[in-house]
XYZ file of C-alpha atoms in Angstrom:
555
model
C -21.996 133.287 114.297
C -20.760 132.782 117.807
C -20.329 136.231 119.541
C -16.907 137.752 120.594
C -17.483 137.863 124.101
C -14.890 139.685 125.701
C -11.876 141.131 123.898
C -8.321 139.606 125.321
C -5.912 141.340 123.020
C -6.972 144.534 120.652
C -4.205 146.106 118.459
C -3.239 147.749 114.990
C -1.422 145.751 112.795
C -0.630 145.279 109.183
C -1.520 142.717 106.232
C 0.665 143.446 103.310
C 0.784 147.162 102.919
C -2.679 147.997 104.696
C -3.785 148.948 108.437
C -5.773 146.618 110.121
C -7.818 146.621 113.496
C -7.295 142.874 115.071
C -9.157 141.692 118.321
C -8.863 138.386 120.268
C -11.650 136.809 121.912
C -11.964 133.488 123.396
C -14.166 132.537 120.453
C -12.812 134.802 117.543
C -9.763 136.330 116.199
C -11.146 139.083 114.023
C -8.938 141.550 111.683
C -10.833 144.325 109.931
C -9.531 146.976 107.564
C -8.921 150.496 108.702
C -10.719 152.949 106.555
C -9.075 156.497 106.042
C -12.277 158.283 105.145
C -15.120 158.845 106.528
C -16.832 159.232 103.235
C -19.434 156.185 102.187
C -17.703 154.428 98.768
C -20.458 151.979 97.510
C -18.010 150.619 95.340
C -15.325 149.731 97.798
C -15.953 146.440 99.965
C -15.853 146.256 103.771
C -12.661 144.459 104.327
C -13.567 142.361 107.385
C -12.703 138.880 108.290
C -13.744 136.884 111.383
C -12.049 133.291 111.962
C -13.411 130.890 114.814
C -9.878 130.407 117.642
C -11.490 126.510 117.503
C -10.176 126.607 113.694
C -7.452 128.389 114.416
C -4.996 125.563 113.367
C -1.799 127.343 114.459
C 0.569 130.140 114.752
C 4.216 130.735 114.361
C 6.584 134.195 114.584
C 8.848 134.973 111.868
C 10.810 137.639 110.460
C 9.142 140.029 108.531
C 11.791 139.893 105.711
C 11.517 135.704 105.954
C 6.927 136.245 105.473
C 7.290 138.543 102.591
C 10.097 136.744 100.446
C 9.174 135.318 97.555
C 5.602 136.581 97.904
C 5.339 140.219 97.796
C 5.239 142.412 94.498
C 7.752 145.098 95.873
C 5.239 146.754 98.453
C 7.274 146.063 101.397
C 10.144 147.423 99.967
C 8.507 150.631 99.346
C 7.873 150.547 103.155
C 11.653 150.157 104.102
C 12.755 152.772 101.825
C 10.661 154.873 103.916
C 10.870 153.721 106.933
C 14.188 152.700 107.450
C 15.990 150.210 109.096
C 13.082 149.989 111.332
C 12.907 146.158 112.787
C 9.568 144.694 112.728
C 8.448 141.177 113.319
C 5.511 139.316 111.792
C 3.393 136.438 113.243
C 0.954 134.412 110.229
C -2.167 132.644 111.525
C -3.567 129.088 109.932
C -6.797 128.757 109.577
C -9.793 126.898 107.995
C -11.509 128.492 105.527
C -14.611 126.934 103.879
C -14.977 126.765 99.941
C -17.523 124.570 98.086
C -19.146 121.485 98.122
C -18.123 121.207 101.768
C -14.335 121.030 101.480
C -12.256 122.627 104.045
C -8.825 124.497 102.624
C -6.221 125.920 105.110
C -5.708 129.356 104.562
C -3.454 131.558 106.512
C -2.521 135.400 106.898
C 0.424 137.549 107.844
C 0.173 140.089 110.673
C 2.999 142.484 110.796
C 3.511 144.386 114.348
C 5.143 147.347 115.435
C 7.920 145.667 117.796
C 9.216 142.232 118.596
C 7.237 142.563 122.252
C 3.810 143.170 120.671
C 4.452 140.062 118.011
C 5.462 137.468 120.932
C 2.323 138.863 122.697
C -0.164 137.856 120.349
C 1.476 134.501 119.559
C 1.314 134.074 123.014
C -1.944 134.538 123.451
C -3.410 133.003 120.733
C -1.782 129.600 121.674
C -2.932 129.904 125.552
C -6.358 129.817 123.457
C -5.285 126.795 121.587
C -4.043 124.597 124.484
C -7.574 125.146 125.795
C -9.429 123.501 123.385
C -9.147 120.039 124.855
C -11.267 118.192 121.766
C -8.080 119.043 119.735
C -5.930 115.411 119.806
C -2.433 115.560 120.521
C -1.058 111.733 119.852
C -2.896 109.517 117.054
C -2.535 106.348 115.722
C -2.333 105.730 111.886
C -3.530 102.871 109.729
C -3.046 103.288 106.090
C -4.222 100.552 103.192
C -2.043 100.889 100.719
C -3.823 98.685 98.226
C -7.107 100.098 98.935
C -8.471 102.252 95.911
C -6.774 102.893 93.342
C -3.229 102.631 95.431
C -2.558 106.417 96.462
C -3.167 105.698 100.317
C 0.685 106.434 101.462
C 0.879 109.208 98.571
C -2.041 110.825 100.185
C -1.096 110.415 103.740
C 2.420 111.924 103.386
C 2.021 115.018 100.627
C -1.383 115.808 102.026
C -2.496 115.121 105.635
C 1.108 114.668 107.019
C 2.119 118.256 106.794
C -0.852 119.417 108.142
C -0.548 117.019 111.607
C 3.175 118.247 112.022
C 1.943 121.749 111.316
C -0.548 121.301 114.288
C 1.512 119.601 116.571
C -0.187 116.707 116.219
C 2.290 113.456 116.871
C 1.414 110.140 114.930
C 2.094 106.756 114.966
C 1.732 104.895 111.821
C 0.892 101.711 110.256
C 1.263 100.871 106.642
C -1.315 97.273 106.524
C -0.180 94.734 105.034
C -2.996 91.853 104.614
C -6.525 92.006 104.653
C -7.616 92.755 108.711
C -4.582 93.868 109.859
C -5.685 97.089 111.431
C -8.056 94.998 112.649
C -6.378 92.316 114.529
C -3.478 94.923 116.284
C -6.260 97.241 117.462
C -7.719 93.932 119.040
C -4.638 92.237 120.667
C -1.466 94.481 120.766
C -2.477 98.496 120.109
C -1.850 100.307 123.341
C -4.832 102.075 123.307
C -4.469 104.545 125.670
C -1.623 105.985 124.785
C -3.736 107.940 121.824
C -6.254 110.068 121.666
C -8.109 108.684 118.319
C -7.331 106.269 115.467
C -7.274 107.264 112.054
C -7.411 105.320 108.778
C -5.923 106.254 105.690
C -8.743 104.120 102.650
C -12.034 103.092 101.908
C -15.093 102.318 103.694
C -13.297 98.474 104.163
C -10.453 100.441 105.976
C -12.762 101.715 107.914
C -15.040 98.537 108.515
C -11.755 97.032 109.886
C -10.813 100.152 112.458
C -14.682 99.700 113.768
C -14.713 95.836 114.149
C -11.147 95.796 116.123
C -12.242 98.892 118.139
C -15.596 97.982 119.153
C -14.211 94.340 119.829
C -11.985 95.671 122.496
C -13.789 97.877 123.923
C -16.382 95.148 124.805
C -13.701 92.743 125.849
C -12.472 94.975 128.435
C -15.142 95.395 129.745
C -16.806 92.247 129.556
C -19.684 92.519 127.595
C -20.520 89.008 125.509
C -20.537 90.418 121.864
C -22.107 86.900 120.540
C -25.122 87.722 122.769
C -27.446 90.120 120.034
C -29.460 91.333 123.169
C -26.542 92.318 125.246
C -26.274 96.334 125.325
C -22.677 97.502 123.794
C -20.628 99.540 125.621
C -19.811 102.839 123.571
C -16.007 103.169 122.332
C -13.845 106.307 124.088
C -11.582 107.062 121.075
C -13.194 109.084 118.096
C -12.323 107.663 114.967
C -10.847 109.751 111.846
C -10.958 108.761 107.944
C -8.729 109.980 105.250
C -10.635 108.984 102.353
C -8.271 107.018 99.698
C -10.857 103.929 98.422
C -13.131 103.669 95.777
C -15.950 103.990 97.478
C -16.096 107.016 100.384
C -19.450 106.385 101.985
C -19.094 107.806 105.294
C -16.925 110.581 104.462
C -20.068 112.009 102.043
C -22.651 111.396 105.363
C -20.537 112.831 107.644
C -18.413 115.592 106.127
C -19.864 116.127 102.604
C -17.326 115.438 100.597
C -14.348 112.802 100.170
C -11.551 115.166 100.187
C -8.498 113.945 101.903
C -7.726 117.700 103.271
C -10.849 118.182 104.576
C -10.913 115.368 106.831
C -7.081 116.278 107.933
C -8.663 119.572 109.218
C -11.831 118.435 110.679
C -9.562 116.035 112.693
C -7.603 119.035 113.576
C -9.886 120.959 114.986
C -10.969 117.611 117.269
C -14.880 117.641 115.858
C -16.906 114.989 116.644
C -20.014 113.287 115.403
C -21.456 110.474 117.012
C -22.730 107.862 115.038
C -25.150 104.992 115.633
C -24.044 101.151 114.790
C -25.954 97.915 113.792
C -24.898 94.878 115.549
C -25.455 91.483 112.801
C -25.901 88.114 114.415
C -27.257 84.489 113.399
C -28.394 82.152 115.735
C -26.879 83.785 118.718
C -23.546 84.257 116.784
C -21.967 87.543 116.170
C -21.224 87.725 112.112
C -20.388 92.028 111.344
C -20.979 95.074 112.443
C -22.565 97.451 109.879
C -23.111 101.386 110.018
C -24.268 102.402 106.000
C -25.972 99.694 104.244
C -27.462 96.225 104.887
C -28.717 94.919 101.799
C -30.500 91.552 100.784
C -31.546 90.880 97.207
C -30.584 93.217 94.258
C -27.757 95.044 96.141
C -26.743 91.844 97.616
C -26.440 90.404 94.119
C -25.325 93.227 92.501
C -22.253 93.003 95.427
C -21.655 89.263 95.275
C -21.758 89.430 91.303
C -18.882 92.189 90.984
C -16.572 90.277 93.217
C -16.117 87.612 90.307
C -15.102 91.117 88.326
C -12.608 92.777 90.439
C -10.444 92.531 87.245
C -13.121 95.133 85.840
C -11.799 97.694 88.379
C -14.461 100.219 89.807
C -16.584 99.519 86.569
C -17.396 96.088 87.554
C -20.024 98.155 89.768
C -22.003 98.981 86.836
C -22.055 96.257 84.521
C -23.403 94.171 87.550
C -25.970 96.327 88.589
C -27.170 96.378 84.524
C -27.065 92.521 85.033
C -28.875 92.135 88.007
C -31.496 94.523 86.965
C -32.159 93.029 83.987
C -32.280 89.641 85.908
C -34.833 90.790 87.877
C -34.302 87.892 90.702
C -36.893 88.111 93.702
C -36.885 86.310 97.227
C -39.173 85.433 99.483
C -39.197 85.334 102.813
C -40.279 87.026 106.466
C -39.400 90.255 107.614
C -39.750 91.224 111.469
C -39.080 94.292 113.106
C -39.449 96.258 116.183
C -40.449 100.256 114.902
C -39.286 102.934 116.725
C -41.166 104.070 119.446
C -41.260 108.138 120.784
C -39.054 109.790 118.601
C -39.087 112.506 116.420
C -38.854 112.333 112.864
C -39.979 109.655 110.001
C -38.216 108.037 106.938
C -40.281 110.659 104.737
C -39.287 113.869 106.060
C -38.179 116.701 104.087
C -35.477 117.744 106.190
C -31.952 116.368 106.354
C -29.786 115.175 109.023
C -27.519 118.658 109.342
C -24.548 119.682 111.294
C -25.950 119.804 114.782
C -29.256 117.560 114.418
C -31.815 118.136 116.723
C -33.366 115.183 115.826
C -29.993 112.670 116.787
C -29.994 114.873 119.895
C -33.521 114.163 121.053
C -33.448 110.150 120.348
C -30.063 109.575 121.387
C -31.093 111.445 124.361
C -34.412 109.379 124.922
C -32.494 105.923 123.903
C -29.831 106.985 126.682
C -32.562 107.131 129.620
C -34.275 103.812 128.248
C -31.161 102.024 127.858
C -30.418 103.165 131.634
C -34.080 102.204 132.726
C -33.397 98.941 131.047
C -30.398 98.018 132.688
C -32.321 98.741 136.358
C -35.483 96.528 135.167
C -35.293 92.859 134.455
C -37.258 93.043 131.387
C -37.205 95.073 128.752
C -41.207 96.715 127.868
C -39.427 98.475 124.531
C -39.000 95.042 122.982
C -42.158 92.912 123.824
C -43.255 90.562 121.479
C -46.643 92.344 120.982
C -44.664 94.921 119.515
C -42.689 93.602 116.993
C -44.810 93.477 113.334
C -43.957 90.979 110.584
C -44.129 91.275 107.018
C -43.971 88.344 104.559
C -44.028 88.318 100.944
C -41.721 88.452 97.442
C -38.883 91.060 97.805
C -36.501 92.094 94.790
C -34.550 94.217 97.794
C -34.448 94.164 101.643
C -32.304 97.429 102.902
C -31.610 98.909 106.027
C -29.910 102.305 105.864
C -28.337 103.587 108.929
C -27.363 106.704 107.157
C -28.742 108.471 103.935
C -25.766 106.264 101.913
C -25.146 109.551 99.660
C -22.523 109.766 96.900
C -21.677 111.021 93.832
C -23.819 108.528 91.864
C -26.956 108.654 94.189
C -26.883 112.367 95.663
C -29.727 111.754 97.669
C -29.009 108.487 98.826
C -31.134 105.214 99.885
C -33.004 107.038 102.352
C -32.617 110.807 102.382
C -34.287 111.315 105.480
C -31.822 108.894 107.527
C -29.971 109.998 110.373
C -26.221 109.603 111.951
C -27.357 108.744 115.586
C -30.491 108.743 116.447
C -30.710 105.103 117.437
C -32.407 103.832 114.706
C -32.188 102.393 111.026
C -34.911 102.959 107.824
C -36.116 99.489 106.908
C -36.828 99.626 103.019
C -38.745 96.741 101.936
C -39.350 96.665 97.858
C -41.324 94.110 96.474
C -42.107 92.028 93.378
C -43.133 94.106 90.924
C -42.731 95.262 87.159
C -38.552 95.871 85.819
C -40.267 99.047 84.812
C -41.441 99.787 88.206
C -38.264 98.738 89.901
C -36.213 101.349 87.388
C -38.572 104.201 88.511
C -37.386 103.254 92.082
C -34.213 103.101 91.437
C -34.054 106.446 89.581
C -35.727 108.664 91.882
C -32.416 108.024 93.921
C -31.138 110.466 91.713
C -34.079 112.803 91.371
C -36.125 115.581 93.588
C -38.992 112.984 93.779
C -40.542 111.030 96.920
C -38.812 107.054 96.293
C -40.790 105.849 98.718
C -43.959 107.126 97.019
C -44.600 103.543 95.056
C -47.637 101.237 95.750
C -44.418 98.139 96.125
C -42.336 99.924 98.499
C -42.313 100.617 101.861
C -40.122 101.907 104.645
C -39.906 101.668 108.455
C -38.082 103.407 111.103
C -36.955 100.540 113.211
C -34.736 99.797 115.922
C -34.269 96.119 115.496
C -35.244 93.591 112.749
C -35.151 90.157 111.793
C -35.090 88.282 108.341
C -36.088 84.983 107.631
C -35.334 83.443 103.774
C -38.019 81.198 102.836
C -36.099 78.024 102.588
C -35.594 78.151 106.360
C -39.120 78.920 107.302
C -41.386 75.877 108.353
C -44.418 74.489 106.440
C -46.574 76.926 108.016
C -45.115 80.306 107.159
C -44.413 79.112 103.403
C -48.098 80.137 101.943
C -46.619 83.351 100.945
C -49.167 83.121 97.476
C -51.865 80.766 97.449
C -52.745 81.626 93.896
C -49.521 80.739 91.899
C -49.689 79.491 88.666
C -50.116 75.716 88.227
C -47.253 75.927 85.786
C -44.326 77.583 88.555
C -45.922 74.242 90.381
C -45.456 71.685 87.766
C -41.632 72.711 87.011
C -40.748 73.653 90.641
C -38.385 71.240 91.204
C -36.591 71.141 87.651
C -36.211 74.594 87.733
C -34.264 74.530 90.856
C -32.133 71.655 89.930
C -31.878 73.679 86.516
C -31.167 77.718 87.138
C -30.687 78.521 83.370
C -34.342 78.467 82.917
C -34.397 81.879 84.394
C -36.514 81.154 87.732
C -35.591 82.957 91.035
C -33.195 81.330 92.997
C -34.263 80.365 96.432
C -32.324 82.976 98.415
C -29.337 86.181 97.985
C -26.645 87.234 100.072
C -26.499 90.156 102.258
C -24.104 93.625 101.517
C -23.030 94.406 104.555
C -21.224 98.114 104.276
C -19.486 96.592 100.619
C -18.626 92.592 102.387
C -20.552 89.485 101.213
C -22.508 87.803 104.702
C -22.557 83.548 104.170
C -26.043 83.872 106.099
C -29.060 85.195 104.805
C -30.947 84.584 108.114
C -29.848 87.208 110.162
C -31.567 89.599 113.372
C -29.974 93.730 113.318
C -29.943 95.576 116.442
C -29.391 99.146 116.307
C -26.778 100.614 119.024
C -27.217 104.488 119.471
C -24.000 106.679 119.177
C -21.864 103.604 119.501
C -19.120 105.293 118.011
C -18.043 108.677 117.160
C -15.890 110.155 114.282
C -13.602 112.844 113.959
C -16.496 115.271 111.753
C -19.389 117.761 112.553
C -22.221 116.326 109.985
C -22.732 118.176 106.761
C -22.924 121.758 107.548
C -25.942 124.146 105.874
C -24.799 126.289 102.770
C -26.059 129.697 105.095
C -22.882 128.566 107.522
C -20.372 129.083 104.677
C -21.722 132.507 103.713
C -21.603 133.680 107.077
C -18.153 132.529 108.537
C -17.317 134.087 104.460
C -18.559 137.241 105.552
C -19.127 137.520 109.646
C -19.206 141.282 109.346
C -22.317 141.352 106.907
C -24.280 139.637 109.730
């Protein structure tokens, strides 16, 4: 907990029917209970409470009459039968105030003062301390899918966040989409950009893909920067993005706030956090195809992806009756696998820890990938991406994955890769090969389980900062003699079983998932671009900080 520093404003005031001590800071507005006796009571709690002024979400005077209607059990009129027609004002204070699994709830609490002068005094004051908190945005623009999800976008948006921006003094423009890329396409050619100070989007993680693709676009295209090129570095973008989650599937929201609660993200917005967060450039043959900033997957969750888009009809099920199919399809590709690791940082795909709430680990390598990328741009070539660096890997793959993120959610709490981090410049390569449906189910279930999924003889993972794929049909003559000792048999019928895929056999390549969209090339090359973006969020904060902005006093 951040220290009060020195006190602006100290004064007695009342909650409900009890005295109160309350103390401004520059970092803390703290209100703690007046006890009459002196006399230890072990039974009776310390009432204290201690509220950050950067979650401070506002403050407005009323009447003291107008704060306790409706509210009060009869205590304050016990107070003006004994004291009169004595005029008092009251000022309440918004707030944050943590609860669990990592949602944020705004709470708030009446101060009652002696006069009208003292009241205006602390409102005062308290807002001086809000207008300097220049994080906070002031002027946002809106996108909301109304089809995305299960259709409660707009619902959401209005009953839930809504109140809480006009309640902040936060002014919005919004747009209600209405085809597929539209967010995209206006933040690319007509969105006056600035005019705001973020964008928000009211859906899923394809709401999302869609603000990232038309921001990141422009941003290059202003300043130049030839997005088809994949060695070209990207420029980062200037506004912080914020997601209301409304889709099926909440990816990001779980990796960078904890939770998918529409609420939550209104208030971390609020407050102006931000997170920055790295993104994956995808390009074929010198031609930009998506950008990507969860999941990149080739094989099973490329099949399992392509598969449930014949299902949409099934609704959010169609999710898990593909992945039963694929699995028990068992399909494998082969093909080449290059990649450049990451050199000099701290940390590896096996750790135990967790990318936190201010991550030492993003701050070191973003901080090492900024000077390298600047000693880059001053030397003509690059000695971080030499050929004799970059390792290949060839061979029979039932999945290919590159997780930018840990790709946590309800039905995988730990994720793809636990250990992945936000922005530290790189990605964790997960390479699974052929092997055993019984040995691929083990893999699959330790997602959900305390042990090590990378512990398996036919998987392995890599911290990389750039790789390359190559399927096997694309390869030459010389890189095909992936297994000299096949069967005669798989020889013999090669041929019919391609012309004939209802004998079972593998087909010769998959698609790719890129962040939930189908890729139409499977031969691809991933760059990794460090803290290309940034959201409106803080990373998922440690259970120890909820018990101790719950109780700052007990610290």
């Amino acid at each position: 907990m951040e220290r009060p520093g020195r006190l602006l404003l100290v004064s007695e005031l009342r909650v409900r029917n009890a005295a109160y001590n309350v103390s401004l800071s520059r970092s803390l507005l703290t209100w703690k209970r007046r006890v009459s006796s002196p006399v230890y009571h072990p039974f009776r709690p310390s009432v204290c409470h201690s509220v950050s002024v950067s979650e401070i979400i506002s403050v407005r005077e009323e009447d003291e009459e107008n704060s306790s209607r409706g509210r009060d059990d009869g205590s304050w009129k016990k107070i003006k039968e004994r004291e009169g027609k004595n005029c008092r004002q009251a000022f309440t204070v918004m707030y944050v105030e943590r609860c669990r699994q990592h949602r944020w709830r705004c709470a708030e609490v009446t101060f009652t003062c002696s006069d009208v002068a003292l009241c205006q005094r602390w409102v005062s004051s308290i807002r001086e301390q809000l207008v300097t908190i220049t994080s906070r945005p002031k002027h946002l623009l809106v996108y909301i899918n109304p089809y995305g999800g299960k259709r409660q976008g707009k619902r959401i948006y209005e009953q839930k966040v809504a109140p809480l921006f006009a309640q902040a003094g936060i002014s919005t423009d919004v747009i209600v989409t209405e085809y597929a890329n539209h967010a995209r396409d206006h933040l690319r050619t007509e969105a006056e950009l600035k005019n705001f100070d973020g964008v928000v989007c009211v859906g899923g993680d394809g709401m999302f893909s869609e603000i990232i693709h038309g921001l990141i676009w422009r941003t290059q295209i202003d300043d130049g920067v030839d997005t088809n090129c994949p060695d070209e570095t990207l420029l980062p973008c200037s506004l912080r993005i914020g997601i209301i989650p409304a889709g099926s599937t909440d990816c990001i929201c779980f990796a960078t706030v904890g939770t998918n609660d529409p609420v939550t993200s209104a208030l971390h917005i609020i407050v102006g956090d931000s997170q920055p967060i790295d993104v994956c450039s995808v390009h074929h043959n010198n031609t930009f195809l998506r950008y990507s900033v969860s999941l990149l997957g080739y094989g099973f969750y490329g099949d399992v992806l392509t598969d449930s888009e014949r299902k949409r009809w099934m609704g959010p099920a169609r999710y898990d009756f593909s992945g039963v199919k694929m699995f028990l399809t068992h399909h494998y590709y082969e093909g080449t696998v290059s990649y450049l690791p990451a050199r000099g940082i701290v940390g590896t795909p096996r750790d135990a820890t967790r990318c936190r709430s201010g991550c030492v680990v993003c701050q070191h390598n973003g901080q090492l990938y900024s000077e390298r990328d600047e000693q880059n741009e001053m030397d003509e070539a690059s000695d971080s991406e030499n050929d004799s660096e970059w390792r290949t890997v060839r061979g029979k793959f039932l999945a290919i994955n590159a997780a930018s993120m840990s790709c946590a959610c309800p039905r995988s709490p730990k994720g793809l890769s636990p250990a992945a981090h936000l922005a530290n410049g790189t990605t964790d390569l997960i390479l699974v090969r052929k092997c055993s449906r019984f040995d691929f189910l083990r893999h699959l279930l330790r997602h959900t389980s305390k042990d090590d999924q990378f512990d398996l003889t036919f998987v392995e993972v890599h911290r990389v900062r750039r790789f390359r794929f190559t399927p096997r049909h694309c390869q030459s003559d010389s890189d095909l003699e992936l297994d000299l000792q096949e069967s005669s048999k798989r020889q013999i019928f090669s041929q019919i079983c391609r012309d004939h895929p209802a004998c079972g056999c593998t087909p010769t390549y998959s698609s790719w998932n890129c962040d939930g969209e189908i890729l139409t090339h499977t031969a691809i090359d991933v760059r990794v671009h460090c803290q290309l973006i940034k959201l409106f969020a803080r990373g998922i904060e440690e259970p120890a900080v909820f018990e101790d902005v719950a109780n700052p006093c007990a610290i």
